[in-house]
CSV table of C-alpha atoms in Angstrom, one decimal:
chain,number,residue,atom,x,y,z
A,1,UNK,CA,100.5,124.0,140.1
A,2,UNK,CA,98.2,121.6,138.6
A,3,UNK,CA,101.5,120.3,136.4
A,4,UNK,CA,103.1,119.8,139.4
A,5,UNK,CA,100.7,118.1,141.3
A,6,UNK,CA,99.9,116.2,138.0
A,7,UNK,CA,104.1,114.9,137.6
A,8,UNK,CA,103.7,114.3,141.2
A,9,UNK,CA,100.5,111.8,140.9
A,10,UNK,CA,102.6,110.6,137.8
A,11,UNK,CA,105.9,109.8,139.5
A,12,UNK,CA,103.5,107.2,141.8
A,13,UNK,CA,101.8,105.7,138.9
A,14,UNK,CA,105.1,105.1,136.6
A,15,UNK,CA,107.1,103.5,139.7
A,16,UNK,CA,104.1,101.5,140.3
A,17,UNK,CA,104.4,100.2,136.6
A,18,UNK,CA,108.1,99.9,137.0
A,19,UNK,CA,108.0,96.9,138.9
A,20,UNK,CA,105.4,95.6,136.5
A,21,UNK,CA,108.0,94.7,134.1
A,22,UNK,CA,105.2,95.9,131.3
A,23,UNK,CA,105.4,100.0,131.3
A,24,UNK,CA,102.7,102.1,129.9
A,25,UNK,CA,104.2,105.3,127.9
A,26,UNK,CA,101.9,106.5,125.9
A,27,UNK,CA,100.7,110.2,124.6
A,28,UNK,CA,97.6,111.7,123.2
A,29,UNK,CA,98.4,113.4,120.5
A,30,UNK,CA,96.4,116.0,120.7
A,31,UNK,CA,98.2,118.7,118.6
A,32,UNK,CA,97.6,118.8,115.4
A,33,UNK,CA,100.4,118.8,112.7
A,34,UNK,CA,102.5,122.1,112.5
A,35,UNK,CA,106.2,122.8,111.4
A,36,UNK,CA,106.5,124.3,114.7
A,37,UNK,CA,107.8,122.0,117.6
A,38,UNK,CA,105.3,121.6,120.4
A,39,UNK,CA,106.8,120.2,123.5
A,40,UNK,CA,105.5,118.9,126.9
A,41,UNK,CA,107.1,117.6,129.4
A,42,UNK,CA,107.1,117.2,133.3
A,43,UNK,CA,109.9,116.6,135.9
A,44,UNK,CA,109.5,115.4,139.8
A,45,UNK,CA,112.3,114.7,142.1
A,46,UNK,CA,112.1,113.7,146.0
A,47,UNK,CA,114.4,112.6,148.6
A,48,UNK,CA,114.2,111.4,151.9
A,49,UNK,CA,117.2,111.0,154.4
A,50,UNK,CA,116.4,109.9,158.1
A,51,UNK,CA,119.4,109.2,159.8
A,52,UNK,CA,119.2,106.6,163.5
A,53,UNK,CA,121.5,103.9,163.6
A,54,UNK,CA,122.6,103.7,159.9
A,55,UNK,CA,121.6,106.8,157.6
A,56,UNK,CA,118.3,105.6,155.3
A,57,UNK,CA,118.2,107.2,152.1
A,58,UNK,CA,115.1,106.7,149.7
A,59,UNK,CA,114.9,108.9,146.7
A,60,UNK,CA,112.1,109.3,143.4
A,61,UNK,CA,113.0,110.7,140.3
A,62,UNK,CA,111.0,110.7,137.3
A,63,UNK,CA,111.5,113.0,133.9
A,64,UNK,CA,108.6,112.8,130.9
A,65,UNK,CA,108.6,114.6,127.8
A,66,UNK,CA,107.0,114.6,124.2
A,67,UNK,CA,107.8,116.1,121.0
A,68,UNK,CA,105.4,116.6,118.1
A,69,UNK,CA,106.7,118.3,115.0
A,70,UNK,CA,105.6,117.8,111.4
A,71,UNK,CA,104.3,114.0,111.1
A,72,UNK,CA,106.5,112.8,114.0
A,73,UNK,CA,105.5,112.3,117.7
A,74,UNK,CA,108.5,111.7,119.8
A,75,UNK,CA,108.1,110.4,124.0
A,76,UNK,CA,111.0,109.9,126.2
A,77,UNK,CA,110.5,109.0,129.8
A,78,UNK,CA,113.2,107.8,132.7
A,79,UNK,CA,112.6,106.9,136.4
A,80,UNK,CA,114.5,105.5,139.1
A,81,UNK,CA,113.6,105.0,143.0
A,82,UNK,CA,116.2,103.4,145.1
A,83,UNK,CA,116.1,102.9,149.1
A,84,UNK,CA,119.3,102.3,151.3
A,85,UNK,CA,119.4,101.5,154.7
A,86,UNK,CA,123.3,102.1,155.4
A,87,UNK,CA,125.1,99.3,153.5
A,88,UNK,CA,121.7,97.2,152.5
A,89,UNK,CA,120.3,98.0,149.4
A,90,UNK,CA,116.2,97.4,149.9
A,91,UNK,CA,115.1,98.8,146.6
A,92,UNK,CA,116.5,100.1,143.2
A,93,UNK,CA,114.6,100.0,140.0
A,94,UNK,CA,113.7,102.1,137.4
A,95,UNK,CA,113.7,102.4,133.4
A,96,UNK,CA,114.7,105.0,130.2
A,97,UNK,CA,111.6,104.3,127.5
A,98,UNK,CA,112.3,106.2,124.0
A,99,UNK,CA,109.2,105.7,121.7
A,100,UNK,CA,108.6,107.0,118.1
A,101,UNK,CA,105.3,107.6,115.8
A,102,UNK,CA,105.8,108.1,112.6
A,103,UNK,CA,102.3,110.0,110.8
A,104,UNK,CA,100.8,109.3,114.1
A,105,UNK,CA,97.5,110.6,113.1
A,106,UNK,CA,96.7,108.3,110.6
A,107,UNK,CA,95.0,105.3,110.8
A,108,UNK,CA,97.8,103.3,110.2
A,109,UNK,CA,101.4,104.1,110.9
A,110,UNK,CA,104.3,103.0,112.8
A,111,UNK,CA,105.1,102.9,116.3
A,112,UNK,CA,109.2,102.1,117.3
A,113,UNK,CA,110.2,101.8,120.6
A,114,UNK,CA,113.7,101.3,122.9
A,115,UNK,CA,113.6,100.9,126.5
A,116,UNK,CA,116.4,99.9,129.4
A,117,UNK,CA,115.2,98.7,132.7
A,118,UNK,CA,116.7,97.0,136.1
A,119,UNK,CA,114.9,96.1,139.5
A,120,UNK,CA,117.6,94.8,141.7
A,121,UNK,CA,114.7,93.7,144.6
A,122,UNK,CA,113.5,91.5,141.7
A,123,UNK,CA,116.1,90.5,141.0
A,124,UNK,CA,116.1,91.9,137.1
A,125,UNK,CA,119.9,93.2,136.8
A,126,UNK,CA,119.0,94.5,133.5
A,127,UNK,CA,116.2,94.2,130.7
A,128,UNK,CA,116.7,95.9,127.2
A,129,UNK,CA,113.8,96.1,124.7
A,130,UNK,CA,114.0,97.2,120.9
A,131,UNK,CA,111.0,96.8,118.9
A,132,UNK,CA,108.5,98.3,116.1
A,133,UNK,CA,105.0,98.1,116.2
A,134,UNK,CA,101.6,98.8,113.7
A,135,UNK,CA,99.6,101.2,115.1
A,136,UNK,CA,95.8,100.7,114.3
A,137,UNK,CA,93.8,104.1,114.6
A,138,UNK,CA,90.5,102.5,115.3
A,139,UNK,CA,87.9,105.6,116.2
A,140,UNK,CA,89.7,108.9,116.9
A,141,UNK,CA,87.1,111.7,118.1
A,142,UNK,CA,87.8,114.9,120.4
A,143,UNK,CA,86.8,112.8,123.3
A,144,UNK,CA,87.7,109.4,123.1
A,145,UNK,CA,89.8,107.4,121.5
A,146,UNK,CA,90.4,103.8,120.7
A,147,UNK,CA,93.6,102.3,119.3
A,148,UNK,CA,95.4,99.0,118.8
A,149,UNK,CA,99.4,97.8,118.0
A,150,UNK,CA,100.4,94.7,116.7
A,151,UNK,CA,104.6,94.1,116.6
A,152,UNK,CA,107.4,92.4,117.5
A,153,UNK,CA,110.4,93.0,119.9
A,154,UNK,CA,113.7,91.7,120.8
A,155,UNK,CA,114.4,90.9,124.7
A,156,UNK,CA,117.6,91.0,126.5
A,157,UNK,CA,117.1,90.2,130.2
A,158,UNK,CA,119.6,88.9,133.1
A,159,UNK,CA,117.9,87.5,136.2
A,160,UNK,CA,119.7,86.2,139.5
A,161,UNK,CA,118.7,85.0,142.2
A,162,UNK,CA,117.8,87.9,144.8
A,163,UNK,CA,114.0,87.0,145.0
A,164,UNK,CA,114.1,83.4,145.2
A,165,UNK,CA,112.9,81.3,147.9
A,166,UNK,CA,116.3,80.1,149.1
A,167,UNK,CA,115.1,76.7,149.1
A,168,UNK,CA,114.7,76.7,145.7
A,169,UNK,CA,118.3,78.2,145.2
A,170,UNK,CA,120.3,75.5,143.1
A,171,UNK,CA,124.2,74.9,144.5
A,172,UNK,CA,126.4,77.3,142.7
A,173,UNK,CA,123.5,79.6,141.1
A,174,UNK,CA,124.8,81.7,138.2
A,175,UNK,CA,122.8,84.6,137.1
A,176,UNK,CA,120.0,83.5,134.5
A,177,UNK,CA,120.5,84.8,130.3
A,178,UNK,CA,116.8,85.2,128.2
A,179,UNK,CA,117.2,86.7,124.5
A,180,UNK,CA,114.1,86.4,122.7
A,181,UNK,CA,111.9,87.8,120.1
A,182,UNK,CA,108.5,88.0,121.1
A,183,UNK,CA,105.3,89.2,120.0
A,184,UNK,CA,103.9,92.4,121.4
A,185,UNK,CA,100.2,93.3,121.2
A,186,UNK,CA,97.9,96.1,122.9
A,187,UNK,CA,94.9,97.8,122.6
A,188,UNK,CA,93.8,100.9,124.4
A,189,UNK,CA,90.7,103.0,125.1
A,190,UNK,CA,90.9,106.6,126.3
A,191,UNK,CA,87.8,109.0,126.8
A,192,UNK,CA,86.3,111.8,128.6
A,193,UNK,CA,83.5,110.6,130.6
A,194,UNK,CA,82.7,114.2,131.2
A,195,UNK,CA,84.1,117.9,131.0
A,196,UNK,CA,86.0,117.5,134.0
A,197,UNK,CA,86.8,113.4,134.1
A,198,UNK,CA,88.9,111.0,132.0
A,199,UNK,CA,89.4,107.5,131.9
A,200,UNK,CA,92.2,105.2,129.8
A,201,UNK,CA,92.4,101.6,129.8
A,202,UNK,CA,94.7,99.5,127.9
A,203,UNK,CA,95.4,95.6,128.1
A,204,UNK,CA,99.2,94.1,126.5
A,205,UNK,CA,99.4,90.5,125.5
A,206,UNK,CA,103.2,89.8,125.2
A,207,UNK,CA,104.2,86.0,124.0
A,208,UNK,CA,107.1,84.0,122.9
A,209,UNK,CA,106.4,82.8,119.2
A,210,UNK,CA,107.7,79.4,120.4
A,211,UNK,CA,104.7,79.3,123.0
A,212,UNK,CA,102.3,81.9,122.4
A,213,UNK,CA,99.7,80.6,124.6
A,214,UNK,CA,101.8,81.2,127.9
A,215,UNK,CA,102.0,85.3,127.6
A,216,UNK,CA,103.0,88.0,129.5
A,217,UNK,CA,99.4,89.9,130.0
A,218,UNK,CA,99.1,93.0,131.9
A,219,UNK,CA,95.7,95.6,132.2
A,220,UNK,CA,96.3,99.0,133.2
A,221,UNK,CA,92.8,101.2,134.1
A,222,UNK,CA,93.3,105.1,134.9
A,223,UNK,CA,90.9,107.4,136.3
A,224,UNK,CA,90.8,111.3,136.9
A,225,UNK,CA,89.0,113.9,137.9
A,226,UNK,CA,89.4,117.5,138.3
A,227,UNK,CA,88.1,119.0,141.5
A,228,UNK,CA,89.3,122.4,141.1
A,229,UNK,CA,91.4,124.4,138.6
A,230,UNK,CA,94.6,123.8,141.0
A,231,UNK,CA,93.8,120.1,142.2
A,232,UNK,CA,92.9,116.8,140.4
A,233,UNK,CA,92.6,113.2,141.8
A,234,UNK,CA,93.1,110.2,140.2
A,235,UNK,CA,92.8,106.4,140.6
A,236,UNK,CA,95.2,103.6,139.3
A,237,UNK,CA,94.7,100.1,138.9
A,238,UNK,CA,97.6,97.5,137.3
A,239,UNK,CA,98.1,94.0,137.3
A,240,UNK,CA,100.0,91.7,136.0
């Protein structure tokens, strides 16, 4: 129960970060290393159909898992939430992340990551990511830990012009190309505060090389607390 109410509580969060462009996937590896594959993972699907003068559909879906096995630490996570009203399409967005961790326990190792995205509301047809980070194990205790990345990525996106003010529409708009590398930096802080609370907070700082003083920067602050053995609460905070 308290998986299910957890995958439920993260289904909010990751849609949330979903339209953030940014998205947080991240695990704690808390298993040590064994030959034995250790896997986690957490599904949560909803829909909603109300039917009046056109038929509304609005679903969620969300799927996480992790692998750790030997030295490697494996996370794969997908979501998509779309809402249509009949013919009108108000909301479709969503994402497949794929990151890997190579000796993810030590204090240096690498971090390599692939992720596909769209929001159509946005106007974001589609956003692909490949990239490989250095992982910086700063302080890793058994209740807290801090951790920093330094990398680069390659960025594929194709914009048109759905959320523009139509006044700033130019006369025969065609959809807008960006392919860039870019530099991809984060640091993160995760700790209990006590035996039944947890905080994580991380911060990315994401820049073209040609102008690395007009970055992407998004801060991400997560708090939860278990009230009883079958139900936690938790507060998100994310901006961009």
């Amino acid at each position: 129960m308290l998986k299910f109410i957890a995958a439920c509580f993260a289904l909010l969060f990751v849609q949330w970060s979903a339209r953030a462009q940014i998205i947080n996937i991240d695990k704690t590896d808390t298993a040590a290393y064994a030959k034995k594959a250790n896997w986690n993972g957490n599904i949560a699907l909803g829909l909603e159909v109300d039917k009046q003068k056109s038929t509304l559909f609005d679903a969620s879906n969300f799927f996480d898992a992790s692998l750790q096995q030997n030295h490697e630490l494996f996370v794969f996570s997908a979501s998509n939430r779309f809402t249509y009203n009949g013919p009108q399409d108000f909301l479709n967005t969503g994402f497949i992340h794929l990151r890997w961790r190579h000796n993810y326990k030590d204090t240096w190792h690498p971090e390599s990551f692939m992720q596909y995205q769209w929001d159509n509301a946005r106007g974001m047809l589609h956003r692909y990511i490949a990239g490989e980070n250095l992982r910086y194990n700063i302080d890793h205790g058994s209740d807290w830990d801090l951790s920093a990345a330094t990398g680069v990525f390659y960025e594929d996106e194709l914009w048109n012009y759905t959320a523009v003010d139509s006044s700033k529409i130019p006369p025969n708009p065609v959809d807008q190309k960006s392919r860039e590398i870019k530099s991809n930096n984060y640091i993160k802080w995760e700790g209990k505060l006590s035996a039944i609370s947890n905080i994580s907070i991380i911060l990315f700082y994401q820049a073209s090389f040609a102008d690395f003083f007009k970055p992407r920067i998004s801060g991400t602050a997560n708090f939860d607390i278990a009230i009883s053995k079958h139900f936690a609460w938790g507060v998100r905070y994310s901006g961009l």
